[in-house]
Amino acid sequence: MTDGETGRVFRLAYVPGVTPAKWVNVWTERMPGVPLTLVAVPAAEVVELLRNGGADAGFVRLPVDRDGLSVIPLYMETTVVVVPKDHAAAAVDEVAVADLVDDEVFHPLDDTIEWTARPGLPAFTRPATTADAVELVAGGAGILLVPQSLARLHHRRDLTYRPVPDAPQSQVALTWPKDATTDLVEDFIGIVRGRTVNSSRGRTPGSPAEKPEKPAQRQAQKPAQTGSGRRAVPAGRKRKGHRPR
């Protein structure tokens, strides 16, 4: 940490369902002089927040408008269907998209899953948020497909969820403004990428320098052979003299 970073705060935005605790814990250990402030923000508002300087970096759900942003995709989330506990899907381990053809499926305005063709039948309304959609599912008005972390976030005793393996998946990514790639942002990128505390900073994400070089493997040197077929005596070793006959 440089003297210019002393007294600064790193602001990290995150969308619902993302749990940044493991990275925050590493930051706290490595950067005790720079507090990290978490900023919870709806998925639809996180990009605007970053562009307006409301946070230094943020965890988002792709796709997002990448104009002016640097993005590092991190992991994919399983898509699940949220249903009442008496729904037929609750009786099986996993569900196929085709199994939902006769169900009314809610499509909340904050949905971040990219659908080429949405499953089931359109519900009677488009809820403003996933939380609103979950309430409607609990009322028996339809079902909902969401990333698994959101199903956990909005868990209710009267609802359950099942994986839908053939549905599109949501991807979580780290993003920040390209023109604001500060040393603190580089530090956080290093933490997310799993760099050790002694790793060098200031590298461009995705560059070859990001990949640690493998240590050269030492091969045992075999003694060279002479033209006569005899092995040459290694340097430093004395030949045995011939005894006089």
PDB file of C-alpha atoms in Angstrom:
ATOM      1  CA  MET A   1       0.000   0.000   0.000  1.00  0.00           C
ATOM      2  CA  THR A   2       1.350   3.370  -0.982  1.00  0.00           C
ATOM      3  CA  ASP A   3       1.247   6.512   1.131  1.00  0.00           C
ATOM      4  CA  GLY A   4      -1.405   7.911  -1.209  1.00  0.00           C
ATOM      5  CA  GLU A   5      -3.743   5.050  -0.314  1.00  0.00           C
ATOM      6  CA  THR A   6      -3.652   5.740   3.411  1.00  0.00           C
ATOM      7  CA  GLY A   7      -7.039   6.879   4.677  1.00  0.00           C
ATOM      8  CA  ARG A   8      -8.878   5.766   1.546  1.00  0.00           C
ATOM      9  CA  VAL A   9     -11.938   3.517   1.387  1.00  0.00           C
ATOM     10  CA  PHE A  10     -12.560   0.863  -1.263  1.00  0.00           C
ATOM     11  CA  ARG A  11     -16.234   0.723  -2.267  1.00  0.00           C
ATOM     12  CA  LEU A  12     -17.440  -2.611  -3.613  1.00  0.00           C
ATOM     13  CA  ALA A  13     -20.900  -2.927  -5.146  1.00  0.00           C
ATOM     14  CA  TYR A  14     -22.700  -6.265  -5.445  1.00  0.00           C
ATOM     15  CA  VAL A  15     -26.017  -7.408  -6.851  1.00  0.00           C
ATOM     16  CA  PRO A  16     -28.554  -9.627  -5.029  1.00  0.00           C
ATOM     17  CA  GLY A  17     -27.488 -13.248  -4.659  1.00  0.00           C
ATOM     18  CA  VAL A  18     -23.747 -12.577  -4.879  1.00  0.00           C
ATOM     19  CA  THR A  19     -21.870 -13.241  -1.641  1.00  0.00           C
ATOM     20  CA  PRO A  20     -18.547 -11.336  -1.604  1.00  0.00           C
ATOM     21  CA  ALA A  21     -17.602 -12.361   1.958  1.00  0.00           C
ATOM     22  CA  LYS A  22     -14.621 -14.589   1.045  1.00  0.00           C
ATOM     23  CA  TRP A  23     -12.949 -11.811  -0.955  1.00  0.00           C
ATOM     24  CA  VAL A  24     -13.774  -9.190   1.651  1.00  0.00           C
ATOM     25  CA  ASN A  25     -12.131 -11.313   4.336  1.00  0.00           C
ATOM     26  CA  VAL A  26      -8.908 -11.567   2.312  1.00  0.00           C
ATOM     27  CA  TRP A  27      -8.973  -7.802   1.704  1.00  0.00           C
ATOM     28  CA  THR A  28      -9.347  -7.137   5.434  1.00  0.00           C
ATOM     29  CA  GLU A  29      -6.295  -9.282   6.180  1.00  0.00           C
ATOM     30  CA  ARG A  30      -4.091  -7.826   3.459  1.00  0.00           C
ATOM     31  CA  MET A  31      -5.224  -4.200   3.476  1.00  0.00           C
ATOM     32  CA  PRO A  32      -5.910  -3.298   7.130  1.00  0.00           C
ATOM     33  CA  GLY A  33      -5.318   0.396   6.415  1.00  0.00           C
ATOM     34  CA  VAL A  34      -7.976   0.589   3.684  1.00  0.00           C
ATOM     35  CA  PRO A  35     -11.527  -0.143   4.875  1.00  0.00           C
ATOM     36  CA  LEU A  36     -13.826  -1.877   2.389  1.00  0.00           C
ATOM     37  CA  THR A  37     -17.416  -0.653   2.175  1.00  0.00           C
ATOM     38  CA  LEU A  38     -20.058  -2.937   0.640  1.00  0.00           C
ATOM     39  CA  VAL A  39     -22.769  -1.329  -1.497  1.00  0.00           C
ATOM     40  CA  ALA A  40     -25.842  -3.505  -2.159  1.00  0.00           C
ATOM     41  CA  VAL A  41     -27.478  -2.459  -5.429  1.00  0.00           C
ATOM     42  CA  PRO A  42     -30.211  -3.871  -7.701  1.00  0.00           C
ATOM     43  CA  ALA A  43     -28.890  -5.647 -10.793  1.00  0.00           C
ATOM     44  CA  ALA A  44     -30.468  -3.070 -13.103  1.00  0.00           C
ATOM     45  CA  GLU A  45     -28.685  -0.163 -11.369  1.00  0.00           C
ATOM     46  CA  VAL A  46     -25.148  -1.435 -10.767  1.00  0.00           C
ATOM     47  CA  VAL A  47     -23.652  -0.276 -14.097  1.00  0.00           C
ATOM     48  CA  GLU A  48     -24.960   3.258 -13.676  1.00  0.00           C
ATOM     49  CA  LEU A  49     -23.626   3.312 -10.117  1.00  0.00           C
ATOM     50  CA  LEU A  50     -20.136   2.376 -11.313  1.00  0.00           C
ATOM     51  CA  ARG A  51     -20.152   4.905 -14.135  1.00  0.00           C
ATOM     52  CA  ASN A  52     -21.235   7.657 -11.766  1.00  0.00           C
ATOM     53  CA  GLY A  53     -18.429   6.891  -9.312  1.00  0.00           C
ATOM     54  CA  GLY A  54     -20.677   5.390  -6.651  1.00  0.00           C
ATOM     55  CA  ALA A  55     -18.362   2.387  -6.272  1.00  0.00           C
ATOM     56  CA  ASP A  56     -14.816   1.468  -7.267  1.00  0.00           C
ATOM     57  CA  ALA A  57     -15.739  -1.993  -8.552  1.00  0.00           C
ATOM     58  CA  GLY A  58     -18.718  -4.293  -8.468  1.00  0.00           C
ATOM     59  CA  PHE A  59     -19.994  -7.826  -8.868  1.00  0.00           C
ATOM     60  CA  VAL A  60     -22.610  -7.946 -11.625  1.00  0.00           C
ATOM     61  CA  ARG A  61     -24.655 -10.495 -13.510  1.00  0.00           C
ATOM     62  CA  LEU A  62     -23.904 -10.691 -17.208  1.00  0.00           C
ATOM     63  CA  PRO A  63     -24.901  -9.499 -19.684  1.00  0.00           C
ATOM     64  CA  VAL A  64     -24.350  -5.800 -18.950  1.00  0.00           C
ATOM     65  CA  ASP A  65     -23.585  -2.825 -21.158  1.00  0.00           C
ATOM     66  CA  ARG A  66     -19.771  -3.000 -21.237  1.00  0.00           C
ATOM     67  CA  ASP A  67     -19.207   0.429 -22.744  1.00  0.00           C
ATOM     68  CA  GLY A  68     -16.408   2.042 -20.730  1.00  0.00           C
ATOM     69  CA  LEU A  69     -16.146  -0.931 -18.372  1.00  0.00           C
ATOM     70  CA  SER A  70     -13.568  -3.641 -17.814  1.00  0.00           C
ATOM     71  CA  VAL A  71     -15.146  -7.033 -17.096  1.00  0.00           C
ATOM     72  CA  ILE A  72     -13.708 -10.262 -15.689  1.00  0.00           C
ATOM     73  CA  PRO A  73     -16.211 -13.174 -15.922  1.00  0.00           C
ATOM     74  CA  LEU A  74     -15.981 -15.321 -12.794  1.00  0.00           C
ATOM     75  CA  TYR A  75     -18.449 -18.199 -12.536  1.00  0.00           C
ATOM     76  CA  MET A  76     -21.717 -19.599 -13.881  1.00  0.00           C
ATOM     77  CA  GLU A  77     -24.778 -20.249 -11.739  1.00  0.00           C
ATOM     78  CA  THR A  78     -27.214 -23.109 -12.098  1.00  0.00           C
ATOM     79  CA  THR A  79     -30.714 -22.022 -13.085  1.00  0.00           C
ATOM     80  CA  VAL A  80     -33.518 -23.404 -10.917  1.00  0.00           C
ATOM     81  CA  VAL A  81     -37.299 -23.328 -11.028  1.00  0.00           C
ATOM     82  CA  VAL A  82     -39.068 -21.975  -7.924  1.00  0.00           C
ATOM     83  CA  VAL A  83     -42.393 -23.697  -7.287  1.00  0.00           C
ATOM     84  CA  PRO A  84     -44.905 -24.284  -4.463  1.00  0.00           C
ATOM     85  CA  LYS A  85     -44.129 -27.437  -2.491  1.00  0.00           C
ATOM     86  CA  ASP A  86     -47.225 -29.172  -3.887  1.00  0.00           C
ATOM     87  CA  HIS A  87     -46.149 -28.602  -7.512  1.00  0.00           C
ATOM     88  CA  ALA A  88     -45.279 -31.670  -9.608  1.00  0.00           C
ATOM     89  CA  ALA A  89     -41.698 -30.428 -10.032  1.00  0.00           C
ATOM     90  CA  ALA A  90     -41.163 -30.754  -6.280  1.00  0.00           C
ATOM     91  CA  ALA A  91     -41.371 -34.545  -6.579  1.00  0.00           C
ATOM     92  CA  VAL A  92     -38.321 -34.894  -8.840  1.00  0.00           C
ATOM     93  CA  ASP A  93     -34.595 -34.151  -8.492  1.00  0.00           C
ATOM     94  CA  GLU A  94     -34.336 -31.931 -11.574  1.00  0.00           C
ATOM     95  CA  VAL A  95     -36.597 -30.485 -14.260  1.00  0.00           C
ATOM     96  CA  ALA A  96     -36.243 -30.032 -18.019  1.00  0.00           C
ATOM     97  CA  VAL A  97     -37.437 -26.869 -19.753  1.00  0.00           C
ATOM     98  CA  ALA A  98     -39.897 -29.006 -21.739  1.00  0.00           C
ATOM     99  CA  ASP A  99     -41.529 -30.126 -18.483  1.00  0.00           C
ATOM    100  CA  LEU A 100     -42.700 -26.547 -17.878  1.00  0.00           C
ATOM    101  CA  VAL A 101     -44.544 -26.094 -21.161  1.00  0.00           C
ATOM    102  CA  ASP A 102     -47.971 -25.862 -19.506  1.00  0.00           C
ATOM    103  CA  ASP A 103     -46.932 -23.668 -16.558  1.00  0.00           C
ATOM    104  CA  GLU A 104     -47.336 -19.902 -16.361  1.00  0.00           C
ATOM    105  CA  VAL A 105     -43.831 -18.512 -15.861  1.00  0.00           C
ATOM    106  CA  PHE A 106     -43.105 -15.093 -14.370  1.00  0.00           C
ATOM    107  CA  HIS A 107     -40.548 -12.889 -16.108  1.00  0.00           C
ATOM    108  CA  PRO A 108     -39.557 -10.139 -13.660  1.00  0.00           C
ATOM    109  CA  LEU A 109     -38.161  -6.898 -15.045  1.00  0.00           C
ATOM    110  CA  ASP A 110     -34.867  -7.456 -13.225  1.00  0.00           C
ATOM    111  CA  ASP A 111     -34.320 -10.908 -14.755  1.00  0.00           C
ATOM    112  CA  THR A 112     -30.700 -11.329 -15.895  1.00  0.00           C
ATOM    113  CA  ILE A 113     -30.954 -14.712 -17.622  1.00  0.00           C
ATOM    114  CA  GLU A 114     -30.594 -14.500 -21.404  1.00  0.00           C
ATOM    115  CA  TRP A 115     -33.469 -16.454 -22.911  1.00  0.00           C
ATOM    116  CA  THR A 116     -33.668 -17.235 -26.619  1.00  0.00           C
ATOM    117  CA  ALA A 117     -37.149 -18.636 -25.978  1.00  0.00           C
ATOM    118  CA  ARG A 118     -38.737 -18.377 -22.572  1.00  0.00           C
ATOM    119  CA  PRO A 119     -40.197 -21.610 -21.180  1.00  0.00           C
ATOM    120  CA  GLY A 120     -43.834 -22.194 -20.387  1.00  0.00           C
ATOM    121  CA  LEU A 121     -46.663 -19.722 -20.844  1.00  0.00           C
ATOM    122  CA  PRO A 122     -46.375 -15.981 -20.132  1.00  0.00           C
ATOM    123  CA  ALA A 123     -47.792 -15.096 -16.703  1.00  0.00           C
ATOM    124  CA  PHE A 124     -50.520 -12.479 -16.362  1.00  0.00           C
ATOM    125  CA  THR A 125     -48.047  -9.786 -15.313  1.00  0.00           C
ATOM    126  CA  ARG A 126     -44.337  -8.910 -15.294  1.00  0.00           C
ATOM    127  CA  PRO A 127     -43.325  -8.235 -11.688  1.00  0.00           C
ATOM    128  CA  ALA A 128     -40.901  -5.369 -11.088  1.00  0.00           C
ATOM    129  CA  THR A 129     -38.470  -7.501  -9.107  1.00  0.00           C
ATOM    130  CA  THR A 130     -37.565 -11.110  -8.437  1.00  0.00           C
ATOM    131  CA  ALA A 131     -38.745 -10.653  -4.856  1.00  0.00           C
ATOM    132  CA  ASP A 132     -42.196  -9.623  -6.146  1.00  0.00           C
ATOM    133  CA  ALA A 133     -42.265 -12.646  -8.439  1.00  0.00           C
ATOM    134  CA  VAL A 134     -41.475 -14.987  -5.548  1.00  0.00           C
ATOM    135  CA  GLU A 135     -44.462 -13.579  -3.643  1.00  0.00           C
ATOM    136  CA  LEU A 136     -46.697 -14.338  -6.637  1.00  0.00           C
ATOM    137  CA  VAL A 137     -45.331 -17.885  -6.871  1.00  0.00           C
ATOM    138  CA  ALA A 138     -46.152 -18.369  -3.209  1.00  0.00           C
ATOM    139  CA  GLY A 139     -49.716 -17.257  -4.027  1.00  0.00           C
ATOM    140  CA  GLY A 140     -50.008 -20.016  -6.626  1.00  0.00           C
ATOM    141  CA  ALA A 141     -50.138 -17.662  -9.618  1.00  0.00           C
ATOM    142  CA  GLY A 142     -47.236 -19.230 -11.530  1.00  0.00           C
ATOM    143  CA  ILE A 143     -43.620 -20.366 -11.300  1.00  0.00           C
ATOM    144  CA  LEU A 144     -40.253 -18.646 -11.647  1.00  0.00           C
ATOM    145  CA  LEU A 145     -36.816 -19.490 -13.084  1.00  0.00           C
ATOM    146  CA  VAL A 146     -33.840 -17.775 -11.438  1.00  0.00           C
ATOM    147  CA  PRO A 147     -30.152 -18.308 -10.624  1.00  0.00           C
ATOM    148  CA  GLN A 148     -29.847 -20.658  -7.656  1.00  0.00           C
ATOM    149  CA  SER A 149     -28.381 -17.991  -5.371  1.00  0.00           C
ATOM    150  CA  LEU A 150     -31.514 -15.863  -5.822  1.00  0.00           C
ATOM    151  CA  ALA A 151     -33.727 -18.826  -4.965  1.00  0.00           C
ATOM    152  CA  ARG A 152     -31.739 -19.198  -1.754  1.00  0.00           C
ATOM    153  CA  LEU A 153     -31.881 -15.477  -1.054  1.00  0.00           C
ATOM    154  CA  HIS A 154     -35.684 -15.415  -1.339  1.00  0.00           C
ATOM    155  CA  HIS A 155     -36.277 -18.767   0.356  1.00  0.00           C
ATOM    156  CA  ARG A 156     -39.701 -19.386   1.860  1.00  0.00           C
ATOM    157  CA  ARG A 157     -40.998 -22.389   3.782  1.00  0.00           C
ATOM    158  CA  ASP A 158     -43.928 -22.834   1.423  1.00  0.00           C
ATOM    159  CA  LEU A 159     -41.702 -22.889  -1.679  1.00  0.00           C
ATOM    160  CA  THR A 160     -38.943 -25.106  -3.026  1.00  0.00           C
ATOM    161  CA  TYR A 161     -36.726 -25.152  -6.096  1.00  0.00           C
ATOM    162  CA  ARG A 162     -35.227 -27.687  -8.491  1.00  0.00           C
ATOM    163  CA  PRO A 163     -32.322 -27.426 -10.969  1.00  0.00           C
ATOM    164  CA  VAL A 164     -33.136 -26.969 -14.656  1.00  0.00           C
ATOM    165  CA  PRO A 165     -29.923 -28.222 -16.335  1.00  0.00           C
ATOM    166  CA  ASP A 166     -30.910 -27.363 -19.919  1.00  0.00           C
ATOM    167  CA  ALA A 167     -31.881 -23.762 -19.142  1.00  0.00           C
ATOM    168  CA  PRO A 168     -29.523 -20.835 -19.873  1.00  0.00           C
ATOM    169  CA  GLN A 169     -27.294 -19.927 -16.924  1.00  0.00           C
ATOM    170  CA  SER A 170     -26.457 -16.634 -15.269  1.00  0.00           C
ATOM    171  CA  GLN A 171     -22.801 -15.563 -15.113  1.00  0.00           C
ATOM    172  CA  VAL A 172     -21.320 -13.431 -12.347  1.00  0.00           C
ATOM    173  CA  ALA A 173     -18.479 -11.050 -13.186  1.00  0.00           C
ATOM    174  CA  LEU A 174     -16.282  -8.397 -11.599  1.00  0.00           C
ATOM    175  CA  THR A 175     -16.391  -5.030 -13.368  1.00  0.00           C
ATOM    176  CA  TRP A 176     -15.079  -1.508 -12.936  1.00  0.00           C
ATOM    177  CA  PRO A 177     -14.688   1.679 -15.052  1.00  0.00           C
ATOM    178  CA  LYS A 178     -11.773   1.363 -17.481  1.00  0.00           C
ATOM    179  CA  ASP A 179     -10.604   4.922 -16.788  1.00  0.00           C
ATOM    180  CA  ALA A 180     -10.574   4.302 -13.036  1.00  0.00           C
ATOM    181  CA  THR A 181      -8.309   1.256 -12.744  1.00  0.00           C
ATOM    182  CA  THR A 182      -6.641   2.423  -9.554  1.00  0.00           C
ATOM    183  CA  ASP A 183      -4.050   0.602  -7.457  1.00  0.00           C
ATOM    184  CA  LEU A 184      -6.826  -0.410  -5.071  1.00  0.00           C
ATOM    185  CA  VAL A 185      -8.831  -1.888  -7.929  1.00  0.00           C
ATOM    186  CA  GLU A 186      -5.722  -3.802  -9.028  1.00  0.00           C
ATOM    187  CA  ASP A 187      -5.327  -5.076  -5.468  1.00  0.00           C
ATOM    188  CA  PHE A 188      -8.899  -6.351  -5.440  1.00  0.00           C
ATOM    189  CA  ILE A 189      -8.517  -7.949  -8.879  1.00  0.00           C
ATOM    190  CA  GLY A 190      -5.505  -9.799  -7.502  1.00  0.00           C
ATOM    191  CA  ILE A 191      -7.554 -11.098  -4.577  1.00  0.00           C
ATOM    192  CA  VAL A 192     -10.384 -12.273  -6.821  1.00  0.00           C
ATOM    193  CA  ARG A 193      -7.901 -13.958  -9.161  1.00  0.00           C
ATOM    194  CA  GLY A 194      -6.280 -15.732  -6.224  1.00  0.00           C
ATOM    195  CA  ARG A 195      -2.895 -14.020  -6.333  1.00  0.00           C
ATOM    196  CA  THR A 196      -0.741 -14.434  -3.265  1.00  0.00           C
ATOM    197  CA  VAL A 197       0.208 -11.473  -1.132  1.00  0.00           C
ATOM    198  CA  ASN A 198       3.691 -11.393  -2.708  1.00  0.00           C
ATOM    199  CA  SER A 199       2.436 -11.374  -6.308  1.00  0.00           C
ATOM    200  CA  SER A 200       3.279  -8.294  -8.342  1.00  0.00           C
ATOM    201  CA  ARG A 201       0.584  -5.690  -8.926  1.00  0.00           C
ATOM    202  CA  GLY A 202      -0.344  -3.386 -11.741  1.00  0.00           C
ATOM    203  CA  ARG A 203      -0.715  -6.018 -14.446  1.00  0.00           C
ATOM    204  CA  THR A 204      -3.312  -5.797 -17.141  1.00  0.00           C
ATOM    205  CA  PRO A 205      -6.041  -8.406 -16.474  1.00  0.00           C
ATOM    206  CA  GLY A 206      -5.823 -11.283 -18.887  1.00  0.00           C
ATOM    207  CA  SER A 207      -2.272 -10.513 -20.010  1.00  0.00           C
ATOM    208  CA  PRO A 208       0.304 -13.310 -20.246  1.00  0.00           C
ATOM    209  CA  ALA A 209       2.015 -11.840 -17.185  1.00  0.00           C
ATOM    210  CA  GLU A 210      -0.995 -12.925 -15.143  1.00  0.00           C
ATOM    211  CA  LYS A 211      -0.003 -16.567 -15.531  1.00  0.00           C
ATOM    212  CA  PRO A 212       2.803 -17.617 -13.239  1.00  0.00           C
ATOM    213  CA  GLU A 213       5.689 -19.252 -15.010  1.00  0.00           C
ATOM    214  CA  LYS A 214       6.286 -22.879 -14.230  1.00  0.00           C
ATOM    215  CA  PRO A 215       9.631 -23.557 -12.609  1.00  0.00           C
ATOM    216  CA  ALA A 216      12.104 -25.093 -14.999  1.00  0.00           C
ATOM    217  CA  GLN A 217      12.500 -28.799 -14.515  1.00  0.00           C
ATOM    218  CA  ARG A 218      16.038 -29.853 -13.908  1.00  0.00           C
ATOM    219  CA  GLN A 219      17.159 -32.834 -15.896  1.00  0.00           C
ATOM    220  CA  ALA A 220      19.956 -35.060 -14.757  1.00  0.00           C
ATOM    221  CA  GLN A 221      22.970 -34.549 -16.974  1.00  0.00           C
ATOM    222  CA  LYS A 222      24.297 -37.722 -18.488  1.00  0.00           C
ATOM    223  CA  PRO A 223      28.018 -38.006 -19.067  1.00  0.00           C
ATOM    224  CA  ALA A 224      28.911 -37.440 -22.704  1.00  0.00           C
ATOM    225  CA  GLN A 225      30.415 -40.312 -24.632  1.00  0.00           C
ATOM    226  CA  THR A 226      33.714 -40.136 -26.507  1.00  0.00           C
ATOM    227  CA  GLY A 227      34.158 -41.220 -30.071  1.00  0.00           C
ATOM    228  CA  SER A 228      35.620 -44.537 -28.901  1.00  0.00           C
ATOM    229  CA  GLY A 229      32.411 -45.421 -27.147  1.00  0.00           C
ATOM    230  CA  ARG A 230      33.876 -44.842 -23.711  1.00  0.00           C
ATOM    231  CA  ARG A 231      32.214 -42.410 -21.358  1.00  0.00           C
ATOM    232  CA  ALA A 232      34.117 -39.205 -20.756  1.00  0.00           C
ATOM    233  CA  VAL A 233      35.296 -38.705 -17.232  1.00  0.00           C
ATOM    234  CA  PRO A 234      33.328 -35.899 -15.543  1.00  0.00           C
ATOM    235  CA  ALA A 235      35.290 -32.750 -14.804  1.00  0.00           C
ATOM    236  CA  GLY A 236      37.013 -32.762 -11.491  1.00  0.00           C
ATOM    237  CA  ARG A 237      37.319 -36.544 -11.299  1.00  0.00           C
ATOM    238  CA  LYS A 238      40.801 -38.019 -11.627  1.00  0.00           C
ATOM    239  CA  ARG A 239      41.510 -41.032 -13.794  1.00  0.00           C
ATOM    240  CA  LYS A 240      42.938 -44.008 -12.039  1.00  0.00           C
ATOM    241  CA  GLY A 241      46.502 -44.579 -13.105  1.00  0.00           C
ATOM    242  CA  HIS A 242      47.670 -47.906 -14.560  1.00  0.00           C
ATOM    243  CA  ARG A 243      49.709 -50.008 -12.224  1.00  0.00           C
ATOM    244  CA  PRO A 244      53.170 -50.825 -13.574  1.00  0.00           C
ATOM    245  CA  ARG A 245      53.440 -54.397 -14.704  1.00  0.00           C
TER     246      ARG A 245
END
